[in-house]
mmCIF file of C-alpha atoms and ligand atoms in Angstrom:
data_model
loop_
_atom_site.group_PDB
_atom_site.id
_atom_site.type_symbol
_atom_site.label_atom_id
_atom_site.label_comp_id
_atom_site.label_asym_id
_atom_site.label_seq_id
_atom_site.Cartn_x
_atom_site.Cartn_y
_atom_site.Cartn_z
ATOM 1 C CA MET A 4 -0.105 -0.032 -0.066
ATOM 2 C CA ILE A 5 1.307 3.517 -0.921
ATOM 3 C CA ARG A 6 1.709 5.446 2.354
ATOM 4 C CA GLU A 7 2.028 9.192 2.732
ATOM 5 C CA VAL A 8 5.590 10.208 3.205
ATOM 6 C CA LEU A 9 6.041 12.658 5.812
ATOM 7 C CA LYS A 10 7.689 16.102 4.997
ATOM 8 C CA MET A 11 10.312 17.882 6.371
ATOM 9 C CA GLY A 12 8.883 20.044 9.459
ATOM 10 C CA ASP A 13 7.302 17.006 10.787
ATOM 11 C CA PRO A 14 8.802 16.312 14.284
ATOM 12 C CA ARG A 15 8.178 12.673 13.742
ATOM 13 C CA LEU A 16 11.199 13.098 11.024
ATOM 14 C CA LEU A 17 13.608 13.982 13.866
ATOM 15 C CA LEU A 18 13.120 10.915 16.345
ATOM 16 C CA GLN A 19 15.799 8.441 16.963
ATOM 17 C CA ALA A 20 14.140 5.246 15.743
ATOM 18 C CA ARG A 21 13.982 2.089 17.890
ATOM 19 C CA PRO A 22 15.781 -0.979 16.953
ATOM 20 C CA LEU A 23 13.688 -3.847 15.275
ATOM 21 C CA GLU A 24 13.468 -6.850 17.850
ATOM 22 C CA GLN A 25 11.607 -9.279 15.839
ATOM 23 C CA PHE A 26 12.603 -10.273 12.227
ATOM 24 C CA ASP A 27 10.379 -12.383 9.679
ATOM 25 C CA THR A 28 7.058 -11.216 11.160
ATOM 26 C CA PRO A 29 3.900 -10.630 9.427
ATOM 27 C CA GLU A 30 4.074 -6.835 10.586
ATOM 28 C CA LEU A 31 7.449 -6.497 9.325
ATOM 29 C CA HIS A 32 6.632 -8.189 5.735
ATOM 30 C CA THR A 33 3.468 -5.449 5.568
ATOM 31 C CA LEU A 34 5.966 -2.542 6.437
ATOM 32 C CA LEU A 35 8.350 -3.600 3.718
ATOM 33 C CA ALA A 36 5.777 -4.000 1.406
ATOM 34 C CA ASP A 37 4.332 -0.787 2.092
ATOM 35 C CA MET A 38 7.866 1.045 1.956
ATOM 36 C CA ARG A 39 8.692 -0.584 -1.584
ATOM 37 C CA ASP A 40 5.209 0.358 -2.846
ATOM 38 C CA THR A 41 5.657 4.043 -1.649
ATOM 39 C CA MET A 42 9.493 4.146 -2.966
ATOM 40 C CA ALA A 43 8.389 2.726 -6.575
ATOM 41 C CA HIS A 44 5.668 5.137 -6.750
ATOM 42 C CA LEU A 45 7.666 8.283 -6.067
ATOM 43 C CA SER A 46 10.494 6.908 -8.013
ATOM 44 C CA GLY A 47 12.811 7.032 -4.885
ATOM 45 C CA ALA A 48 16.380 5.466 -4.338
ATOM 46 C CA GLY A 49 15.493 5.113 -0.752
ATOM 47 C CA LEU A 50 13.080 5.080 1.853
ATOM 48 C CA ALA A 51 13.645 5.077 5.575
ATOM 49 C CA ALA A 52 10.765 3.638 7.950
ATOM 50 C CA PRO A 53 10.437 7.071 9.909
ATOM 51 C CA GLN A 54 9.583 8.685 6.688
ATOM 52 C CA ILE A 55 6.261 6.966 6.645
ATOM 53 C CA GLY A 56 5.529 7.447 10.164
ATOM 54 C CA VAL A 57 6.859 4.104 11.808
ATOM 55 C CA ASP A 58 9.536 4.562 14.471
ATOM 56 C CA LEU A 59 11.805 1.622 13.745
ATOM 57 C CA GLN A 60 15.441 1.238 12.218
ATOM 58 C CA VAL A 61 14.280 0.006 8.816
ATOM 59 C CA VAL A 62 15.635 1.052 5.420
ATOM 60 C CA ILE A 63 15.321 0.314 2.028
ATOM 61 C CA PHE A 64 17.188 1.202 -1.052
ATOM 62 C CA GLY A 65 18.371 0.330 -4.584
ATOM 63 C CA VAL A 66 19.113 1.854 -7.989
ATOM 64 C CA GLU A 67 18.813 0.058 -11.242
ATOM 65 C CA LYS A 68 20.900 0.762 -14.159
ATOM 66 C CA ASN A 69 18.508 3.180 -16.104
ATOM 67 C CA GLU A 70 19.546 4.368 -19.952
ATOM 68 C CA ARG A 71 18.056 7.493 -19.145
ATOM 69 C CA TYR A 72 20.554 8.201 -16.268
ATOM 70 C CA PRO A 73 23.583 6.344 -17.519
ATOM 71 C CA GLN A 74 25.944 8.082 -14.977
ATOM 72 C CA ALA A 75 23.776 6.786 -11.994
ATOM 73 C CA GLU A 76 25.728 3.787 -10.430
ATOM 74 C CA GLU A 77 23.758 0.692 -9.617
ATOM 75 C CA VAL A 78 22.906 0.078 -5.982
ATOM 76 C CA PRO A 79 21.598 -3.495 -5.313
ATOM 77 C CA ASP A 80 17.927 -3.708 -3.741
ATOM 78 C CA THR A 81 18.595 -3.897 -0.279
ATOM 79 C CA VAL A 82 16.524 -4.099 3.107
ATOM 80 C CA LEU A 83 18.617 -3.006 5.945
ATOM 81 C CA ILE A 84 17.766 -3.360 9.434
ATOM 82 C CA ASN A 85 19.364 -1.998 12.692
ATOM 83 C CA PRO A 86 22.181 -0.862 10.886
ATOM 84 C CA VAL A 87 25.969 0.231 12.148
ATOM 85 C CA LEU A 88 28.263 2.379 9.756
ATOM 86 C CA THR A 89 31.593 2.650 10.079
ATOM 87 C CA PRO A 90 33.580 4.954 7.884
ATOM 88 C CA LEU A 91 36.703 3.416 6.089
ATOM 89 C CA SER A 92 38.524 6.579 5.676
ATOM 90 C CA ASP A 93 38.018 10.287 6.875
ATOM 91 C CA GLU A 94 37.802 11.554 3.020
ATOM 92 C CA LEU A 95 34.755 13.204 2.250
ATOM 93 C CA GLU A 96 32.881 13.990 -1.051
ATOM 94 C CA GLU A 97 30.198 16.562 -2.028
ATOM 95 C CA ASP A 98 27.368 15.560 -4.237
ATOM 96 C CA TRP A 99 23.682 16.656 -4.907
ATOM 97 C CA GLU A 100 21.099 14.743 -2.865
ATOM 98 C CA GLY A 101 17.504 14.750 -2.611
ATOM 99 C CA CYS A 102 14.784 13.375 -0.388
ATOM 100 C CA LEU A 103 11.161 12.300 -0.708
ATOM 101 C CA SER A 104 10.804 14.232 2.593
ATOM 102 C CA VAL A 105 11.923 17.383 0.946
ATOM 103 C CA PRO A 106 10.402 17.334 -2.363
ATOM 104 C CA GLY A 107 11.361 19.440 -5.107
ATOM 105 C CA LEU A 108 14.931 20.516 -3.735
ATOM 106 C CA ARG A 109 18.461 19.400 -4.042
ATOM 107 C CA GLY A 110 21.527 20.175 -2.139
ATOM 108 C CA MET A 111 25.210 19.512 -2.133
ATOM 109 C CA VAL A 112 26.246 17.330 0.911
ATOM 110 C CA PRO A 113 29.245 15.909 2.310
ATOM 111 C CA ARG A 114 29.518 12.091 2.718
ATOM 112 C CA HIS A 115 32.087 9.599 3.556
ATOM 113 C CA VAL A 116 33.794 8.151 0.332
ATOM 114 C CA SER A 117 33.688 4.803 1.725
ATOM 115 C CA LEU A 118 32.416 2.848 4.446
ATOM 116 C CA ARG A 119 31.318 -0.370 6.028
ATOM 117 C CA TYR A 120 27.726 -1.051 6.905
ATOM 118 C CA ARG A 121 26.258 -3.877 8.909
ATOM 119 C CA GLY A 122 23.152 -5.107 9.778
ATOM 120 C CA PHE A 123 20.256 -7.389 9.168
ATOM 121 C CA ASP A 124 18.046 -8.301 6.221
ATOM 122 C CA GLU A 125 14.234 -8.941 6.806
ATOM 123 C CA LYS A 126 14.811 -12.692 7.940
ATOM 124 C CA GLY A 127 17.433 -11.675 10.232
ATOM 125 C CA LYS A 128 20.424 -12.861 7.972
ATOM 126 C CA ARG A 129 23.580 -10.565 8.683
ATOM 127 C CA ILE A 130 24.481 -8.039 6.043
ATOM 128 C CA ASP A 131 28.143 -6.866 5.994
ATOM 129 C CA ARG A 132 29.344 -4.901 3.169
ATOM 130 C CA SER A 133 32.114 -2.277 2.150
ATOM 131 C CA VAL A 134 31.002 0.136 -0.433
ATOM 132 C CA SER A 135 32.135 3.502 -1.804
ATOM 133 C CA GLY A 136 30.730 6.259 -4.155
ATOM 134 C CA PHE A 137 27.046 6.588 -4.765
ATOM 135 C CA HIS A 138 26.237 3.372 -2.857
ATOM 136 C CA ALA A 139 27.804 4.877 0.061
ATOM 137 C CA ARG A 140 26.237 8.046 -0.164
ATOM 138 C CA VAL A 141 22.675 6.156 -0.283
ATOM 139 C CA VAL A 142 23.170 4.224 2.764
ATOM 140 C CA GLN A 143 24.453 7.141 4.845
ATOM 141 C CA HIS A 144 21.482 9.360 3.511
ATOM 142 C CA GLU A 145 19.033 6.569 4.502
ATOM 143 C CA CYS A 146 20.674 5.765 7.784
ATOM 144 C CA ASP A 147 20.579 9.562 8.887
ATOM 145 C CA HIS A 148 16.821 9.175 8.864
ATOM 146 C CA LEU A 149 16.913 6.788 11.647
ATOM 147 C CA LEU A 150 19.037 9.357 13.737
ATOM 148 C CA GLY A 151 16.668 12.301 12.974
ATOM 149 C CA ILE A 152 18.799 13.839 10.408
ATOM 150 C CA LEU A 153 17.422 15.176 7.016
ATOM 151 C CA TYR A 154 20.091 15.987 4.379
ATOM 152 C CA PRO A 155 19.834 19.857 4.558
ATOM 153 C CA MET A 156 21.071 19.504 8.201
ATOM 154 C CA ARG A 157 24.433 18.333 6.879
ATOM 155 C CA ILE A 158 24.598 20.769 4.001
ATOM 156 C CA ARG A 159 27.714 23.190 4.411
ATOM 157 C CA ASP A 160 27.604 25.628 1.545
ATOM 158 C CA PHE A 161 23.839 26.886 1.300
ATOM 159 C CA SER A 162 24.680 28.560 -2.169
ATOM 160 C CA LYS A 163 24.320 24.927 -3.349
ATOM 161 C CA PHE A 164 20.714 24.146 -1.926
ATOM 162 C CA GLY A 165 17.614 25.098 -4.043
ATOM 163 C CA PHE A 166 14.729 23.871 -6.262
ATOM 164 C CA ILE A 167 15.616 21.366 -8.854
ATOM 165 C CA GLN A 168 14.033 23.526 -11.587
ATOM 166 C CA ALA A 169 15.981 26.503 -10.811
ATOM 167 C CA LEU A 170 19.482 24.712 -10.105
ATOM 168 C CA PHE A 171 19.229 22.491 -13.416
ATOM 169 C CA PRO A 172 16.988 24.500 -15.756
ATOM 170 C CA GLY A 173 16.103 22.366 -18.707
ATOM 171 C CA GLU A 174 17.592 19.378 -17.701
ATOM 172 C CA GLU A 175 15.676 16.368 -17.136
ATOM 173 C CA VAL A 176 16.225 15.539 -13.278
ATOM 174 C CA LEU A 177 14.364 12.766 -11.470
ATOM 175 C CA ASP A 178 11.615 14.338 -8.980
ATOM 176 C CA GLU A 179 13.545 12.872 -6.065
HETATM 177 NI NI1 NI B 25 15.886 10.911 2.479
#
């Protein structure tokens, strides 16, 4: 079921999410189905449970190779629960981000270039990956939602924050 995505300003987006305690339950599978439906409906690259008002440490993300956006790196479809992120270097890289909770806007956000992430899938199976680039950026963005952090809170140069249509006139840019 497609759910309403909370918008920046809603205090529920600023909460620290609780760890999930029971895996592979009907409630979890329903939550994930709703998250997938909502993300697909809005053509998002990721979604965190708090964005649909569910206060749990559950995120999904994934980016398919897309001929319209050949520069976008592929990210495997992933369910990540109770994540722990460890940067693999101090190196930061700035790039554009958007968010389904901040519609119509883009900002230039510094993120760790590479990191290790650990957690669990919906069955409780361990996930342990070391990634870099766009994959690492997506993970950091989604897991920030579990800490009550939205990407504008990470922006350092506010001259690189604005409306998509004003920042990229004439370009075809995914809405989110
Ligand atoms: Ni987001």
